[in-house]
Tab-separated table of C-alpha atoms in Angstrom:
chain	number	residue	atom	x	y	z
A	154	UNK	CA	88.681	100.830	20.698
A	155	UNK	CA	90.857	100.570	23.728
A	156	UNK	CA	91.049	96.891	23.337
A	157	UNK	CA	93.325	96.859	20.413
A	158	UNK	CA	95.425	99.260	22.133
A	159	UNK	CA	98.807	96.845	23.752
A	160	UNK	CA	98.708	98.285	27.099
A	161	UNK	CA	103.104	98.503	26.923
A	162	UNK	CA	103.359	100.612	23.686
A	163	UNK	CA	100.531	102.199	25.813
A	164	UNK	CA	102.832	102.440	29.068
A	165	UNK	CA	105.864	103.040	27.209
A	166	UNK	CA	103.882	106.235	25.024
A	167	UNK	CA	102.728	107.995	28.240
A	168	UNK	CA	105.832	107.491	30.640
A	169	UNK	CA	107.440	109.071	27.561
A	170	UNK	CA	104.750	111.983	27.792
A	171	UNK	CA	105.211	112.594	31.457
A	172	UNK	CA	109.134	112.262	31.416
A	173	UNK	CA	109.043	115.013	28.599
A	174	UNK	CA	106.434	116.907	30.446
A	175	UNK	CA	108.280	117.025	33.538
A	176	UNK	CA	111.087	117.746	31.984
A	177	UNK	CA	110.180	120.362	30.020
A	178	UNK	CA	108.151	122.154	32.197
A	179	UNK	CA	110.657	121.917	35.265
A	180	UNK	CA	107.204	120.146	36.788
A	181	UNK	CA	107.062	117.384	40.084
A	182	UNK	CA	105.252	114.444	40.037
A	183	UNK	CA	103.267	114.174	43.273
A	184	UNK	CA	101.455	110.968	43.419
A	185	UNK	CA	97.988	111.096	45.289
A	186	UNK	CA	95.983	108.560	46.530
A	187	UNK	CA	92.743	108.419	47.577
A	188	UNK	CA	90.547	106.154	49.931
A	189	UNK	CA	86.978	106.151	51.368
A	190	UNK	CA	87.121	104.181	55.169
A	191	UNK	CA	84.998	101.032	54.794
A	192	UNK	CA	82.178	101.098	57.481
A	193	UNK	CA	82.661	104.908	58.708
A	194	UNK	CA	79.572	105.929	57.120
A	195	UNK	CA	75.769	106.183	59.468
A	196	UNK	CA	72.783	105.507	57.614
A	197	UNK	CA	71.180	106.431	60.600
A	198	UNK	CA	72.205	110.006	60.720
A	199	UNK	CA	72.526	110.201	56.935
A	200	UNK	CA	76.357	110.404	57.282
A	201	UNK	CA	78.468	109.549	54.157
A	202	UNK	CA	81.783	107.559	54.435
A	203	UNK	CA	84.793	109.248	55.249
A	204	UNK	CA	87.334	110.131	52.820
A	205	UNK	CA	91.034	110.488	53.008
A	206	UNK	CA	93.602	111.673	50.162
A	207	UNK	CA	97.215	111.937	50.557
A	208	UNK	CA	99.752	113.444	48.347
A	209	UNK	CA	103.943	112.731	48.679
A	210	UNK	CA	106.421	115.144	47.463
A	211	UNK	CA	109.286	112.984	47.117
A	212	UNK	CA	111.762	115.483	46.177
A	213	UNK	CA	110.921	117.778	49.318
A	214	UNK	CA	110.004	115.019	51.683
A	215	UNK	CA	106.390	116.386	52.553
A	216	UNK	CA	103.431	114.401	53.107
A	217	UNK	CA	99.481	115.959	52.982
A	218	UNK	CA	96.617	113.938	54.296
A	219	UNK	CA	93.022	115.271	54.195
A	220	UNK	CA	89.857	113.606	55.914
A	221	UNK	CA	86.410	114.628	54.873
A	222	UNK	CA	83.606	113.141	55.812
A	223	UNK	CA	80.079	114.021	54.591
C-alpha cells in the first residue's frame, strides 16, 4: 500500500499537518536524534551498547544529551 503512495504529495500532506499543528497548538518542534556508539558494548560482561539521544530547542537555544548504557 505505501508503494503507490508519491512520497512529495506525501511530504507536502504532513509538513502541512505539522505546520497546522504547530500552529494551532502554539507547539515547538524539537528534533531528536538518537544513536547507539558502535563497539561500546562487552560481550564479556554482558554489557549492551551505549546509547545517546539529543534533543535541540531552536527557539530557546538549549541542547539535551542523554547516555545510557545497559
Amino acid at each position: 500500500m505505501f508503494e503507490q503512495i508519491s512520497p512529495r504529495a506525501f511530504e507536502n500532506s504532513f509538513e502541512s499537518w505539522l505546520s497546522s499543528f504547530v500552529i494551532d497548538n502554539g507547539a515547538e518542534v524539537i528534533p531528536i536524534d538518537g544513536k547507539q556508539l558502535k563497539g561500546s558494548y562487552d560481550r564479556n560482561q554482558g554489557k549492551s551498547a551505549i546509547h545517546v539521544v539529543s534533543a535541540w530547542a531552536s527557539e530557546h537555544r538549549l541542547f539535551r544529551r542523554s547516555c545510557e548504557s545497559g
